Coordinates of C-alpha atoms in Angstrom, one line a residue:
M1 CA 64.5 44.0 -39.0
H2 CA 66.5 47.2 -38.3
L3 CA 70.0 46.4 -36.0
T4 CA 71.9 49.3 -36.0
S5 CA 72.7 52.5 -37.8
F6 CA 76.4 53.8 -38.1
N7 CA 78.7 56.5 -39.7
S8 CA 81.8 54.8 -39.4
I9 CA 83.3 51.1 -39.5
A10 CA 84.2 52.0 -35.5
D11 CA 80.6 51.9 -34.8
L12 CA 80.4 48.2 -36.2
V13 CA 83.8 46.7 -35.3
S14 CA 87.2 48.0 -33.8
P15 CA 89.0 49.7 -36.5
E16 CA 92.4 48.3 -37.4
R17 CA 95.3 50.6 -36.2
S18 CA 99.3 50.5 -36.6
W19 CA 101.5 50.2 -33.6
V20 CA 102.6 53.8 -34.3
Q21 CA 99.2 54.9 -34.4
F22 CA 98.3 53.1 -30.9
F23 CA 101.3 54.3 -29.0
R24 CA 100.7 57.9 -30.5
G25 CA 96.7 57.9 -29.8
I26 CA 96.4 58.5 -33.3
A27 CA 92.8 57.1 -34.6
P28 CA 92.1 56.8 -38.3
S29 CA 89.1 58.4 -39.5
P30 CA 87.1 55.8 -41.3
H31 CA 83.7 57.5 -41.3
V32 CA 81.2 58.7 -43.9
H33 CA 80.2 62.2 -44.8
T34 CA 77.5 61.9 -47.5
P35 CA 77.0 58.2 -48.6
A36 CA 75.6 57.3 -51.9
G37 CA 75.9 54.2 -53.6
L38 CA 76.7 50.9 -51.6
A39 CA 78.4 47.2 -52.6
F40 CA 79.1 44.2 -50.3
R41 CA 81.4 41.3 -51.2
D42 CA 83.7 39.2 -49.3
D43 CA 82.8 40.9 -45.9
C44 CA 83.9 44.4 -47.2
L45 CA 81.5 47.2 -47.4
Y46 CA 82.2 49.4 -50.2
V47 CA 80.7 53.2 -49.7
C48 CA 80.5 55.9 -51.9
D49 CA 81.1 59.4 -50.4
T50 CA 80.1 62.5 -52.3
G51 CA 81.3 64.6 -49.4
F52 CA 84.9 63.2 -49.1
D53 CA 84.9 62.2 -53.0
V54 CA 86.2 58.7 -52.1
V55 CA 84.9 55.1 -52.0
H56 CA 85.6 53.6 -48.5
R57 CA 86.4 50.1 -48.4
W58 CA 85.5 48.7 -44.7
D59 CA 86.6 45.4 -43.8
L60 CA 83.9 44.1 -41.5
R61 CA 86.1 41.2 -40.4
T62 CA 89.2 42.7 -39.6
G63 CA 88.2 46.4 -39.1
K64 CA 90.7 47.7 -41.7
A65 CA 89.5 50.8 -43.6
A66 CA 90.8 52.3 -47.0
K67 CA 89.9 54.9 -49.2
I68 CA 89.7 54.5 -52.8
G69 CA 90.1 57.0 -55.3
R70 CA 91.7 59.5 -52.7
D71 CA 95.6 59.1 -53.9
G72 CA 97.1 58.4 -57.3
E73 CA 95.3 59.2 -60.7
P74 CA 92.6 59.7 -61.1
R75 CA 91.3 61.3 -58.2
L76 CA 87.3 60.8 -57.9
L77 CA 85.4 64.0 -58.4
E78 CA 81.9 62.6 -57.4
P79 CA 81.3 58.8 -57.2
V80 CA 77.9 58.0 -57.0
D81 CA 77.6 54.1 -57.2
V82 CA 79.9 51.1 -56.8
T83 CA 79.7 47.5 -57.7
V84 CA 82.5 44.7 -57.1
D85 CA 82.7 41.8 -59.3
V86 CA 84.1 38.3 -58.2
T87 CA 87.7 38.9 -59.0
G88 CA 87.7 42.0 -56.5
A89 CA 87.9 44.7 -59.1
V90 CA 85.8 47.7 -58.1
Y91 CA 83.9 49.8 -60.5
V92 CA 83.0 53.2 -59.6
A93 CA 80.4 55.5 -61.6
D94 CA 81.7 59.2 -61.0
T95 CA 79.2 61.4 -62.4
G96 CA 81.5 64.2 -62.1
L97 CA 84.2 62.8 -64.2
G98 CA 81.9 61.4 -66.7
E99 CA 83.1 58.1 -66.4
V100 CA 83.3 54.4 -64.8
I101 CA 86.7 53.5 -63.2
A102 CA 87.9 50.1 -62.5
F103 CA 90.0 50.0 -59.5
Q104 CA 92.1 46.9 -57.9
T105 CA 91.3 46.8 -54.0
D106 CA 94.4 48.6 -53.2
G107 CA 93.0 51.7 -55.1
T108 CA 95.1 51.3 -58.3
A109 CA 93.0 52.3 -61.5
I110 CA 93.1 49.5 -63.9
R111 CA 90.5 50.6 -66.6
R112 CA 88.2 53.1 -67.5
F113 CA 84.7 53.3 -69.4
K114 CA 83.2 55.8 -71.2
P115 CA 81.2 55.8 -74.7
A116 CA 82.4 57.6 -77.5
G117 CA 80.0 60.3 -78.8
P118 CA 79.0 64.1 -78.7
E119 CA 76.3 63.7 -76.1
G120 CA 78.8 63.3 -73.3
H121 CA 78.2 60.7 -70.5
Q122 CA 76.9 61.0 -67.2
P123 CA 76.9 57.6 -65.2
V124 CA 74.8 57.1 -62.2
A125 CA 74.8 53.5 -61.4
V126 CA 76.6 50.5 -62.1
A127 CA 76.2 46.4 -62.2
V128 CA 78.5 44.0 -63.3
D129 CA 77.5 40.0 -64.4
G130 CA 80.4 38.1 -65.4
E131 CA 82.3 40.0 -68.1
R132 CA 79.4 42.6 -68.4
L133 CA 79.5 45.8 -67.1
Y134 CA 76.1 47.7 -67.0
V135 CA 76.2 51.5 -66.6
A136 CA 73.1 53.7 -66.4
D137 CA 73.6 57.1 -68.3
I138 CA 71.1 59.6 -67.4
R139 CA 72.3 62.1 -70.3
V140 CA 70.7 59.8 -73.0
H141 CA 68.4 57.9 -70.8
Q142 CA 70.0 54.6 -71.6
V143 CA 72.1 51.5 -70.0
H144 CA 75.4 50.8 -71.8
V145 CA 76.9 47.6 -71.8
F146 CA 80.8 47.1 -71.7
S147 CA 83.3 44.2 -71.8
T148 CA 85.0 44.0 -68.5
T149 CA 88.1 42.6 -69.8
D150 CA 88.9 45.0 -72.7
G151 CA 86.6 48.1 -71.8
K152 CA 84.9 48.0 -75.3
K153 CA 81.4 49.2 -75.4
L154 CA 79.1 46.0 -76.4
G155 CA 76.1 48.1 -77.1
S156 CA 73.4 50.1 -75.5
F157 CA 69.3 49.9 -74.9
G158 CA 66.5 52.2 -73.7
G159 CA 66.2 55.9 -74.5
I160 CA 64.1 58.3 -73.4
G161 CA 60.4 57.8 -73.1
G162 CA 57.7 56.4 -71.2
Q163 CA 57.1 53.1 -73.2
T164 CA 58.2 49.6 -72.3
G165 CA 62.0 49.3 -72.5
R166 CA 62.7 53.1 -72.4
F167 CA 63.7 55.0 -69.5
H168 CA 63.4 58.6 -68.1
Y169 CA 66.3 59.0 -65.7
P170 CA 67.5 55.2 -65.4
M171 CA 68.8 55.7 -61.6
G172 CA 69.7 52.2 -60.0
L173 CA 70.7 48.9 -61.3
A174 CA 71.0 45.3 -59.9
V175 CA 71.4 41.9 -61.4
A176 CA 69.4 39.2 -60.2
G177 CA 70.6 35.4 -59.6
D178 CA 69.1 34.3 -63.0
G179 CA 71.1 37.2 -64.8
N180 CA 68.4 39.4 -65.5
L181 CA 69.0 43.3 -65.0
C182 CA 66.8 45.5 -62.6
V183 CA 66.6 49.2 -63.7
A184 CA 65.1 51.7 -61.5
D185 CA 63.0 54.0 -64.0
M186 CA 63.0 56.9 -61.7
M187 CA 60.8 59.6 -63.6
N188 CA 58.6 56.6 -64.7
S189 CA 58.0 55.4 -61.3
R190 CA 58.8 51.9 -62.0
V191 CA 61.3 49.1 -62.0
Q192 CA 61.8 47.3 -65.4
V193 CA 63.4 43.8 -65.7
F194 CA 65.4 42.9 -68.9
D195 CA 66.9 39.5 -70.0
T196 CA 70.4 38.8 -70.9
A197 CA 69.4 40.0 -74.5
H198 CA 68.1 43.0 -73.2
N199 CA 64.5 42.3 -73.9
C200 CA 62.1 43.9 -71.2
V201 CA 60.5 40.9 -69.4
L202 CA 58.7 42.6 -66.4
S203 CA 57.6 46.2 -65.6
F204 CA 56.2 46.8 -61.9
G205 CA 55.5 50.1 -60.2
Q206 CA 53.3 53.2 -61.2
P207 CA 52.9 56.7 -60.0
G208 CA 50.2 57.0 -57.0
D209 CA 50.0 56.6 -53.3
R210 CA 48.6 53.1 -52.8
Y211 CA 50.7 50.1 -52.0
G212 CA 52.7 49.0 -54.8
D213 CA 52.8 52.4 -56.4
M214 CA 55.9 54.3 -56.3
G215 CA 57.2 58.0 -56.2
K216 CA 60.9 58.3 -57.5
P217 CA 62.7 54.8 -57.1
K218 CA 66.2 55.3 -57.0
R219 CA 68.6 52.3 -56.0
L220 CA 68.0 48.7 -56.2
A221 CA 69.4 45.7 -54.9
V222 CA 68.1 41.9 -55.3
G223 CA 68.3 39.4 -52.6
P224 CA 69.4 35.8 -53.0
D225 CA 65.8 34.6 -52.6
G226 CA 65.2 37.2 -55.6
V227 CA 63.5 39.6 -53.6
V228 CA 63.8 43.3 -55.2
F229 CA 64.4 46.0 -52.9
V230 CA 63.9 49.3 -54.2
G231 CA 64.9 52.7 -52.6
D232 CA 62.0 55.2 -53.0
V233 CA 63.5 58.8 -52.3
D234 CA 60.1 60.4 -53.0
F235 CA 58.1 58.3 -50.3
A236 CA 61.2 57.8 -48.3
H237 CA 60.6 54.2 -47.9
I238 CA 62.2 50.5 -49.1
H239 CA 59.8 48.8 -51.0
L240 CA 60.2 44.8 -51.3
F241 CA 58.7 43.1 -54.2
D242 CA 58.7 39.5 -55.3
K243 CA 60.2 37.7 -58.4
Q244 CA 56.8 38.5 -60.1
G245 CA 56.7 42.2 -59.1
R246 CA 54.2 41.8 -56.4
L247 CA 54.8 44.1 -53.5
L248 CA 55.6 42.1 -50.2
M249 CA 56.0 44.9 -47.5
L250 CA 57.9 47.9 -47.2
F251 CA 59.8 49.6 -44.3
G252 CA 61.4 52.8 -43.4
G253 CA 60.0 56.4 -43.4
P254 CA 60.9 60.0 -43.7
D255 CA 61.8 60.6 -39.9
D256 CA 65.7 60.6 -39.3
G257 CA 65.2 58.2 -36.2
P258 CA 66.7 54.6 -36.0
G259 CA 65.7 52.6 -39.0
N260 CA 64.2 54.9 -40.9
T261 CA 65.2 56.0 -44.7
P262 CA 64.6 59.8 -45.0
L263 CA 66.5 60.0 -48.2
P264 CA 67.7 56.5 -49.4
A265 CA 70.9 56.7 -51.6
G266 CA 72.4 53.3 -51.6
I267 CA 71.6 49.7 -51.1
A268 CA 73.5 46.5 -50.6
V269 CA 72.6 42.8 -49.9
A270 CA 75.2 40.9 -47.9
P271 CA 74.2 37.2 -47.7
S272 CA 76.3 36.8 -44.5
L273 CA 78.5 38.7 -42.3
P274 CA 81.3 38.2 -39.7
P275 CA 80.2 37.1 -36.3
A276 CA 80.3 40.3 -34.5
L277 CA 77.7 41.4 -36.5
T278 CA 75.4 38.6 -36.7
A279 CA 75.6 38.8 -32.8
L280 CA 73.2 42.1 -33.1
V281 CA 70.2 39.7 -34.4
P282 CA 67.8 39.1 -31.8
P283 CA 67.4 35.6 -30.8
G284 CA 64.3 33.8 -32.4
F285 CA 64.5 35.8 -35.7
G286 CA 65.5 34.0 -38.5
A287 CA 67.8 36.3 -40.4
D288 CA 68.4 34.8 -44.0
Y289 CA 70.6 37.6 -45.2
F290 CA 71.4 41.3 -44.5
L291 CA 70.9 44.6 -45.9
F292 CA 72.8 48.1 -45.7
V293 CA 71.0 51.3 -46.8
A294 CA 72.5 54.7 -47.2
N295 CA 70.8 57.8 -46.5
K296 CA 72.1 61.2 -47.9
I297 CA 70.6 63.0 -44.4
G298 CA 70.2 62.1 -40.7
P299 CA 72.5 61.8 -37.7
K300 CA 73.6 58.1 -38.7
R301 CA 73.2 57.7 -42.3
L302 CA 74.1 54.1 -42.6
S303 CA 71.9 51.4 -41.6
L304 CA 72.1 47.5 -41.1
Y305 CA 68.9 45.3 -41.4
A306 CA 68.2 41.6 -41.1
V307 CA 65.9 40.1 -43.7
D308 CA 63.6 36.8 -42.6
T309 CA 62.2 35.5 -45.7
A310 CA 59.4 33.9 -44.0
W311 CA 58.7 37.1 -42.3
C312 CA 58.6 39.1 -45.6
E313 CA 55.8 36.3 -47.0
R314 CA 53.7 36.7 -43.9
S315 CA 53.8 40.4 -44.4
E316 CA 52.2 39.9 -48.2

């Protein structure tokens, strides 16, 4: 269920301002220009912004807004995806810089990830699972695996092709609760699921215009119940699949009205939200968890949805 659409943290909660700002009437500018990848952890929404070349960190409980990658070194050039680990480290895939940079929540860079080799590196998606950092690299059509502790590359898998286990533009990554990695294989119009040994254990989706088919799947998120949310930039929809790869339902649409998804560029699951936002859920709707979706176009480019698992199952 669509709850609200927004461009700024001020559309959701009252932004935090200092006393100096309050008396001078100076308001911060915690709004997004061109959103891309999203992440959510500990009541904070992280939004990649390729218009301002920063990652916004919005605390949805306190209203405090900050920008990662604006000050200090390195400055972000084209941040397209973000993930956050259990320690609070923020990993940003910057396709302009050609590397992934890990930041502390205060914006201090702590580590940089980039494989050696003559091919170059074009990271477009990141996901973290414990001490493993997964990076989708569209220059070589592979997923690289790094150690989060020392930045060393642990391996790679994939390569260009349409066979099982290979990719043609891997554009989205998400780790499920069982540790399996979901990969949006965009130009093959499918999602592939890999176990921790990087064996493909499931593939779903194919080109076509029937329910369950895909156009260009770009971004992924996995709910706490195992539901896989797939943002399709060709069909302008979000597909919902169960753990077996069966279509549950889809939502969105190409128009730029409330709740639609004209050009989905980021998805993040929020297991829970602060009370000010859960109050948006209508009485009688069983919100099991929440979903944020970013769109690159439209008057309000970020949307918040409530997910009722039972309702999704009834929509099968």
